[in-house]
XYZ file of C-alpha atoms in Angstrom:
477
model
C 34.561 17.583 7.077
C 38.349 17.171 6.659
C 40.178 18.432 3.337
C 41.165 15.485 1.396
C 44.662 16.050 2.210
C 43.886 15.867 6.032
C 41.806 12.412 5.284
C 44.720 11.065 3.819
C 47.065 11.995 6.722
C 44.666 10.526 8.882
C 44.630 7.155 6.854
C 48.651 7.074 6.710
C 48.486 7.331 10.450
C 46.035 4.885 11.057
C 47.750 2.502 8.431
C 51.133 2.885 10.841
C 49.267 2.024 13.694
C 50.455 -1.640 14.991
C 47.188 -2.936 14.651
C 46.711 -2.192 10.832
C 50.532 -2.792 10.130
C 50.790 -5.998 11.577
C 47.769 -7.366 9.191
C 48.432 -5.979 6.071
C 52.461 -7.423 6.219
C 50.815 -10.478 7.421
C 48.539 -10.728 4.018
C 50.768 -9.474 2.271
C 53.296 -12.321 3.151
C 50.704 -14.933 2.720
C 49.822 -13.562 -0.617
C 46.730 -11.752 -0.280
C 44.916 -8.715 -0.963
C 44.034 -6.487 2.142
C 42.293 -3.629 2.495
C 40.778 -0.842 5.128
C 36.869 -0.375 4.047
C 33.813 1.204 4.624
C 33.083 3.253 8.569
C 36.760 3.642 9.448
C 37.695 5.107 5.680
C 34.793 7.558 6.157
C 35.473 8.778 9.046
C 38.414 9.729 8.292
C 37.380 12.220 5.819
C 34.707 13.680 8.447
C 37.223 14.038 11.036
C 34.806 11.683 13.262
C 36.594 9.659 15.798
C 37.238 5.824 14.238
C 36.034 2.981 16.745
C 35.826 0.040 14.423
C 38.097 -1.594 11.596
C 36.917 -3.093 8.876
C 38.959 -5.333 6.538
C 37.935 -6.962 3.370
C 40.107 -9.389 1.737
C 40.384 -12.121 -1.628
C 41.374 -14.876 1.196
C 38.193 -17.114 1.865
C 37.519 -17.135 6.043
C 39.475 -20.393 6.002
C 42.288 -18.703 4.626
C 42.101 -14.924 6.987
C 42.166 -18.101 10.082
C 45.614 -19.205 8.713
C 46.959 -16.032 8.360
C 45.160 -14.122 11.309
C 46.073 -16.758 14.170
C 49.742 -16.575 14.580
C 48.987 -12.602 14.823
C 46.221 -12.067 16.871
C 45.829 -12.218 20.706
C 41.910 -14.101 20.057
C 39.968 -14.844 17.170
C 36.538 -16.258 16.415
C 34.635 -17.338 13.506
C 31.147 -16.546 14.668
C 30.654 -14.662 11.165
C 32.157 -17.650 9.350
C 28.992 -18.647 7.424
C 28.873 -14.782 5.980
C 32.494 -14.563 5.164
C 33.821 -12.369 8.428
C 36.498 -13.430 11.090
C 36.670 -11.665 13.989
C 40.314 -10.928 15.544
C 41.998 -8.827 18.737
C 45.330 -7.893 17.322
C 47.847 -5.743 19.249
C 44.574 -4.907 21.550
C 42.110 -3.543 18.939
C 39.053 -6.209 17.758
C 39.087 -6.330 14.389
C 37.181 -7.411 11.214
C 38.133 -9.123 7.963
C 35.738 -10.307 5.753
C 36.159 -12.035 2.450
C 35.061 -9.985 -0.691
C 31.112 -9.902 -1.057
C 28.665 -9.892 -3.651
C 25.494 -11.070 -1.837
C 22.112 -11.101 -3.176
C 18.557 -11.807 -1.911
C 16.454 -13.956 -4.292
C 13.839 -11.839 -4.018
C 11.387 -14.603 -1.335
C 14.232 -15.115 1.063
C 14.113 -12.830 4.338
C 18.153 -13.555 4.243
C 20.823 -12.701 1.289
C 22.841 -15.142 -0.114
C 25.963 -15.699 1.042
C 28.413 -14.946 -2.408
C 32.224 -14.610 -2.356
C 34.137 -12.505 -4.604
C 36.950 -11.865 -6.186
C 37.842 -8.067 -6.499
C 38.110 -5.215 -4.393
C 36.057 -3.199 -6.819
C 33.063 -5.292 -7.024
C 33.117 -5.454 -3.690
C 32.431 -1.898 -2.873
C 29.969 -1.019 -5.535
C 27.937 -4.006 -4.270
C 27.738 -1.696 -0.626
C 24.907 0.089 1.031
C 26.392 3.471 0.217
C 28.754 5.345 -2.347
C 30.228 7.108 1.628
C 30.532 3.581 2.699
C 32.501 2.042 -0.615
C 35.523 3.584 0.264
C 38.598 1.614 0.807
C 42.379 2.004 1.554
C 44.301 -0.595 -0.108
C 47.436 -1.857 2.387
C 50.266 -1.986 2.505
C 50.183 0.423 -0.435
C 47.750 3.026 1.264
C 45.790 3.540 -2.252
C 42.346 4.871 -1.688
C 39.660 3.242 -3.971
C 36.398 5.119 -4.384
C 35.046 3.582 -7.629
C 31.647 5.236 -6.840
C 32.306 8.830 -6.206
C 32.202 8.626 -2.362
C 34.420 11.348 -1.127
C 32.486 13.909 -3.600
C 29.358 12.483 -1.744
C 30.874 13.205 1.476
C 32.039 16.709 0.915
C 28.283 16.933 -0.653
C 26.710 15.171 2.499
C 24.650 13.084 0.123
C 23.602 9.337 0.369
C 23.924 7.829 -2.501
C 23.658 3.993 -3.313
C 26.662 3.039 -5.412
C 24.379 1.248 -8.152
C 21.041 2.320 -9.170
C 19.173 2.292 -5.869
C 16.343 -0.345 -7.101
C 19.395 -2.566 -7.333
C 21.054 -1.957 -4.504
C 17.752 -2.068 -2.056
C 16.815 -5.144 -4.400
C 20.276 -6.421 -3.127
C 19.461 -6.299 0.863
C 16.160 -3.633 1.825
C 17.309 -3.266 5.081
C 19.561 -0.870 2.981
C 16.789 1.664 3.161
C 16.548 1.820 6.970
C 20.170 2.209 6.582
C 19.627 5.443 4.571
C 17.338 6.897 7.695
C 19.874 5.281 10.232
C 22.899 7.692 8.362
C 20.900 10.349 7.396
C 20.498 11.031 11.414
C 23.938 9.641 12.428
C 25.676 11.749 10.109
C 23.369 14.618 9.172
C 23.681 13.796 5.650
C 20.493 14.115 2.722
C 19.188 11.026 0.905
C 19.607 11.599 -2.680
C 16.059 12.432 -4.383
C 16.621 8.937 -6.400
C 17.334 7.216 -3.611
C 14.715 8.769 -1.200
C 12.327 7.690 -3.700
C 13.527 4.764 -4.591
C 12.798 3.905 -0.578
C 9.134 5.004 -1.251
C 8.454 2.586 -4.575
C 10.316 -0.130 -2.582
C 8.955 -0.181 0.489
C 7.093 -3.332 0.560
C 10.376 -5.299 0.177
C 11.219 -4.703 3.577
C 8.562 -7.369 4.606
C 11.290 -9.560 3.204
C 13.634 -8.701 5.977
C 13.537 -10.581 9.118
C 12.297 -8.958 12.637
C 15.863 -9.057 13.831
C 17.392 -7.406 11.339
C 15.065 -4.766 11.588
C 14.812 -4.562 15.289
C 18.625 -4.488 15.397
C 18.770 -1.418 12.475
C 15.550 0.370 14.598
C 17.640 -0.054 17.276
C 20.799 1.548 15.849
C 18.583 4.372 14.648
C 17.224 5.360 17.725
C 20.767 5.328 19.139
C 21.985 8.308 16.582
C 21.851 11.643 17.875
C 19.362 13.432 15.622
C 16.857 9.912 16.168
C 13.918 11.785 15.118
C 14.767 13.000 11.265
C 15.633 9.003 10.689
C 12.003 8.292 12.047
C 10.569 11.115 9.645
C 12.466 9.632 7.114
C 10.713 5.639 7.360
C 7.296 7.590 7.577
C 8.137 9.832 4.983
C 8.758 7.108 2.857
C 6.072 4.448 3.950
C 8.657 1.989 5.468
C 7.994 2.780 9.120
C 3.900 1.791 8.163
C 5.035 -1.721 7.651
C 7.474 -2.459 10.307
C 6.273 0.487 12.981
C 2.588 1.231 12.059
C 1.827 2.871 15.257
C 4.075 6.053 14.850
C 2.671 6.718 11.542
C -0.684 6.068 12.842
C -0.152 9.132 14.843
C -0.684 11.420 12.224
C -4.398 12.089 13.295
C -6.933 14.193 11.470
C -7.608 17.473 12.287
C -11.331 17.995 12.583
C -12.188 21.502 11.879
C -14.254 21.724 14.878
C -12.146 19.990 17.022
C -8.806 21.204 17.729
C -5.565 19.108 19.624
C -2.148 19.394 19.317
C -0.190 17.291 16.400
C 0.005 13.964 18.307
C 3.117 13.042 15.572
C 5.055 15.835 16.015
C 4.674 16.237 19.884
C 5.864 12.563 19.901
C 8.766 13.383 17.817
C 9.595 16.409 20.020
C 9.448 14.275 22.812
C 12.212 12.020 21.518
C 14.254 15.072 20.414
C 13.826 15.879 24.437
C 14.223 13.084 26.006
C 17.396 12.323 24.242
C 18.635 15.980 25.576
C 17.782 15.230 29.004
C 19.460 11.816 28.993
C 22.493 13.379 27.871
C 22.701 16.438 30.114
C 21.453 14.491 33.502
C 23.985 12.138 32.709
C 22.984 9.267 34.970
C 22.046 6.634 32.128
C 24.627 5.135 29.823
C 24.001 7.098 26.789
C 22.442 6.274 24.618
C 19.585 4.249 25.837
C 17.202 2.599 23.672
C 14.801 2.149 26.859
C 14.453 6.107 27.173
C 13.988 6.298 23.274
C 11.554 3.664 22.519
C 9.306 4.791 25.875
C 9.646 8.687 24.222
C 8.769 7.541 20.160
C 6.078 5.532 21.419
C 4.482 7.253 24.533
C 1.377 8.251 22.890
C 0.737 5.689 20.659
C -2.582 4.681 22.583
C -4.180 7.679 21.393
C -5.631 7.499 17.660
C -7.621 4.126 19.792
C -8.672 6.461 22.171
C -9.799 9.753 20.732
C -12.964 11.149 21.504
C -14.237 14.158 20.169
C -15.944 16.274 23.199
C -18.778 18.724 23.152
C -17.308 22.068 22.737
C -14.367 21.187 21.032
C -12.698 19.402 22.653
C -10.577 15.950 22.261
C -9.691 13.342 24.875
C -8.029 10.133 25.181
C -8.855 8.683 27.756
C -6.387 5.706 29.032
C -4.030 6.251 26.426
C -1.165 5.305 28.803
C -2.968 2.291 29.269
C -3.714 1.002 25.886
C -0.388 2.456 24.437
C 1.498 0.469 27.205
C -0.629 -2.724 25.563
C 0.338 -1.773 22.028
C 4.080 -0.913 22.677
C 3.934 -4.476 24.420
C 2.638 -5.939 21.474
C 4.977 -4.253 18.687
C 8.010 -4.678 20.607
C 7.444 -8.349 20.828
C 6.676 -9.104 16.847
C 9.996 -6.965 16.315
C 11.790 -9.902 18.962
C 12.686 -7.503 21.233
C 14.342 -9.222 24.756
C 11.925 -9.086 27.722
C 13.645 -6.759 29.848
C 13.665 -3.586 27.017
C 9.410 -4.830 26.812
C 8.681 -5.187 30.016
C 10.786 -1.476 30.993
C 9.309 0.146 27.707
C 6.327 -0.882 28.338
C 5.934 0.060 31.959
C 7.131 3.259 31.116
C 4.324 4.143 29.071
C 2.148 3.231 31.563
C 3.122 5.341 34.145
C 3.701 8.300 31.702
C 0.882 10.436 32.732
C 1.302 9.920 36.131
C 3.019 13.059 37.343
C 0.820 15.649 35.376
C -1.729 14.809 38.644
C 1.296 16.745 40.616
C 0.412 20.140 39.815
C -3.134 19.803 40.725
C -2.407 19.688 44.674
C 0.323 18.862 46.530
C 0.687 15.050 47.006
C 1.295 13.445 50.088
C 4.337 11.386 51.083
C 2.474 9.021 50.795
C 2.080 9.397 47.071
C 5.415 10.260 46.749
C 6.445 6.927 48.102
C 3.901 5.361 45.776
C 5.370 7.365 42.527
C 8.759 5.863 43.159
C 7.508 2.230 44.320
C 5.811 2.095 41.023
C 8.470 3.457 39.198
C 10.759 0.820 40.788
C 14.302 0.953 38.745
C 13.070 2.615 35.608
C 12.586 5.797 38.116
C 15.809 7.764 36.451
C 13.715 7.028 33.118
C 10.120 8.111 33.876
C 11.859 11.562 35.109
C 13.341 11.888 31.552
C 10.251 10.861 29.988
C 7.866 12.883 31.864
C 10.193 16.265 31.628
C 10.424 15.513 28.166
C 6.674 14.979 27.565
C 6.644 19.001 28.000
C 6.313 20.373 24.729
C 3.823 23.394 25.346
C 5.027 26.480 23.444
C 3.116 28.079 26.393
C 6.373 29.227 28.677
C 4.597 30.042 31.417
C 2.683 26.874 31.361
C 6.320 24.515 30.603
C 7.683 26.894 33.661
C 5.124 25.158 36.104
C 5.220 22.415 34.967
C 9.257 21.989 34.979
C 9.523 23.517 38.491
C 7.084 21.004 39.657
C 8.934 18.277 38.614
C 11.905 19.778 40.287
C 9.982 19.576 43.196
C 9.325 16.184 43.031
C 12.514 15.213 42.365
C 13.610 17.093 45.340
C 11.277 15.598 47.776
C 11.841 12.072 46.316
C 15.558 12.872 47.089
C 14.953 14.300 50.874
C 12.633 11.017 51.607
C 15.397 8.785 49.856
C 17.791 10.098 52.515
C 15.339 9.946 55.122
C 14.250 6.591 55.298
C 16.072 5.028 51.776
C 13.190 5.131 50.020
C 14.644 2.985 46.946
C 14.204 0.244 49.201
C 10.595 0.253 50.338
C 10.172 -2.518 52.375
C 7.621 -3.365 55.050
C 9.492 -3.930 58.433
C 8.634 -6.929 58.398
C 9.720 -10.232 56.565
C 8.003 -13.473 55.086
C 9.499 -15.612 57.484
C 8.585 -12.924 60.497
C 5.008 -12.837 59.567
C 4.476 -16.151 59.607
C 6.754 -16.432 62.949
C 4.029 -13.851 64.280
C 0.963 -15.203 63.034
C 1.728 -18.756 63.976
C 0.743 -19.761 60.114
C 2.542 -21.504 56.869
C 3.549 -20.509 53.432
C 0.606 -19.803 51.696
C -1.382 -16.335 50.221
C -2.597 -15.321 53.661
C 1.811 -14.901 54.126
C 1.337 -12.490 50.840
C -1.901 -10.691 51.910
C -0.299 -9.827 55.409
C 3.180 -8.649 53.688
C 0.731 -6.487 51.470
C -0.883 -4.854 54.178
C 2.199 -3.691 56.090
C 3.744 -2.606 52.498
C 0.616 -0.172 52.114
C 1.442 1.059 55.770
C 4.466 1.667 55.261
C 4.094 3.618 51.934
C 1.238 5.618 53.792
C 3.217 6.656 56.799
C 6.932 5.990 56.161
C 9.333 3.735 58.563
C 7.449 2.655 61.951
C 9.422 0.363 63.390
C 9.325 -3.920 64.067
C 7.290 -3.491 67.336
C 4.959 -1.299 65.603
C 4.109 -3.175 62.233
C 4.045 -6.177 64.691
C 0.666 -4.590 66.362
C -0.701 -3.552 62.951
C 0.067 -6.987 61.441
C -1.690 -8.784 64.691
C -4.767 -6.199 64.464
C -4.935 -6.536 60.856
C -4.915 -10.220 61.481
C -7.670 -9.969 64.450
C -9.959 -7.588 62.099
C -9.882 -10.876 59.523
C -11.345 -13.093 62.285
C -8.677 -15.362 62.166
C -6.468 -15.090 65.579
């Protein structure tokens, strides 16, 4: 956290820069208010580096298009219908939106679009009192009408009104409040956090995308895990992610496994770790963070309570891969992030068969084949599945996998194992077999694909006598 004296500096500098010069003498000239709001302001004051600028304005998005083109290296108006203009102006993309004071009607899964007219009623209308801070331009006069930069230096999230009204205003607001809380390491206010409990039915009201895109921001923080607690904590994640929640199992007394909610959560702490120290993914990625929040969720439909003691869950991979399928989709998530997260899930388990006996490579081969292009992503996942407090056990376990991931890499050099191809073609098989395009073309590229996983490269003249023998043992040369 800066000293407000340092925040300030920071905000005279950024107000020199060319960027933020340029528009507020070009408002200025054309009559119009101008100021520097909400991420960029903050930041400043927690010394956090600022990416984005935000504008808000009196001039209606007709108006920031007169002034803005004659300034501005590209523009677009894809936010027209909600008041924002979008700009590049000496190089930076900008923002300016027209002064808000949106509503929902309370049945409406979108707010209504309202224009203002003052700076003031602007901010107090925002998510949060840290967010309703504003640098008026040219003059450089901060404008915290809500108390924000006590919040900061607090690390409190506050909504500027009374926080029935604001998450009345736009819910979404309360996934917010878990989104910051882990992006910023800030508390929710005990108001607020309970005001996110009473409300959280009015989050129904908010569309999938809006919530898939705020989920998705979440998971992207680096702390992802206390925003999750957070939406359990306060009932919200029951209505738009039931399946974490659901992972709070009952303890029998008889029957004893380990907390299935907090593992998962652990997980997710891990797997973001590992994706960050590996460094071979662009961090962060959702992929890795959905698959690790959602890895077990197959298991409260598949617990079994043993003789003895015991619990199992049998095909949990298989069932949660169904279930993460089936959330992912009602929150309109694309088909890739499904189809990866999902897969993922699946193949979870997979490795823990390592440790029993040494696998062939032949199962090596088969590990990565299934893994295909999410195989950088089961490694995180599966070394981040690891949550034993047993050291000795985590040891094995983690040298095991280092194993693997050696051998993978020597057979990868030896015969470029990401590329796991029979020898053989389409076009050569049916060359061969004297036969047209049809599933017997499939079946015989098959074949030679499970030879070739079993006993590595073997050359054209090779899989050309095990395609004709295979093709003689079917009867049909």
């Amino acid at each position: 956290m800066q000293s407000v004296a340092e925040a300030l500096d920071r905000l005279a500098g950024l107000a020199a820069s060319p960027t933020v010069a340029t528009l507020a003498d070009a408002f200025r000239a054309a009559g119009f208010e101008l100021a520097l709001v909400g991420g960029p302001v903050r930041d400043a004051f927690l010394g956090r580096a600022t990416n984005d600028l935000d504008f808000t304005t009196d001039a209606t998005p007709d108006e920031i298009l007169a002034v803005v083109k004659p300034v501005a290296e590209a523009h677009w108006d894809i936010g027209r219908a909600f008041g924002t203009i979008g700009a590049i102006v000496h190089g930076h993309t900008v923002e300016i939106t027209t002064y808000r004071a949106d509503a929902y009607d309370g049945t409406s899964r979108k707010p209504e679009v309202v224009f203002g007219t003052s700076l003031e009623d602007d901010l107090v209308r925002r998510d949060f009192t840290v967010n309703a801070l504003a640098l008026r331009l040219p003059q450089r006069t901060l404008v915290d009408p809500s108390g924000g930069v006590e919040d900061l230096i607090a690390r409190v999230l506050r909504t500027p009104a009374a926080p029935e009204v604001s998450f009345g205003d736009d819910p979404l607001r309360m996934m917010r409040a878990a989104r910051f809380a882990s992006q910023l390491g800030f508390e929710v206010e005990p108001d607020t956090l309970a005001a996110m409990a009473a409300l959280a039915p009015e989050i129904d009201r908010i569309s999938a995308e809006r919530v898939r895109d705020e989920l998705s921001k979440l998971l992207c923080t680096g702390a992802a895990s206390r925003g999750i607690r957070l939406l359990v904590d306060s009932g919200i994640a029951a209505r738009v992610l039931p399946e974490v929640p659901a992972l709070r199992l009952e303890i029998d007394e008889h029957h004893h496994h380990k907390d299935v909610y907090e593992h998962s959560l652990t997980v997710l702490d891990q797997a973001v770790d590992y994706e960050v120290s590996r460094g071979v993914l662009v961090s962060p990625d959702l992929v890795v963070r959905l698959a690790a929040l959602l890895h077990d969720i197959g298991k409260p439909a598949t617990r079994k309570l043993e003789p003895g003691g015991a619990v199992s869950f049998h095909h949990h991979d298989m069932v949660g891969a169904k279930l993460a399928k089936k959330r992912l989709r009602a929150l309109r998530f694309d088909n890739d992030t499904i189809k990866a997260v999902s897969r993922l899930i699946e193949l979870h388990l997979r490795f823990f068969g390592y440790t029993d006996g040494a696998w062939s490579d032949s199962a090596v081969r088969r590990y990565v084949r299934d893994a295909g292009d999410q195989l950088e992503r089961l490694h995180i996942l599966t070394r981040a599945d690891v949550t034993t407090r047993n050291r000795r056990k985590a040891d094995r376990l983690g040298f095991a996998y280092d194993d693997l991931e050696e051998r993978i890499a020597r057979l990868a050099e030896e015969e470029e194992l990401a590329a796991v191809r029979p020898e053989l073609d389409g076009q050569q098989i049916m060359e061969i077999l004297g036969v047209r395009p049809g599933p017997v073309v499939g079946e015989a590229y098959r074949h030679l694909l499970e030879v070739r996983l079993d006993e590595g490269p073997i050359g054209p003249d090779a899989a050309r006598e095990r395609l004709l023998a295979w093709w003689a043992a079917r009867g049909d040369a």
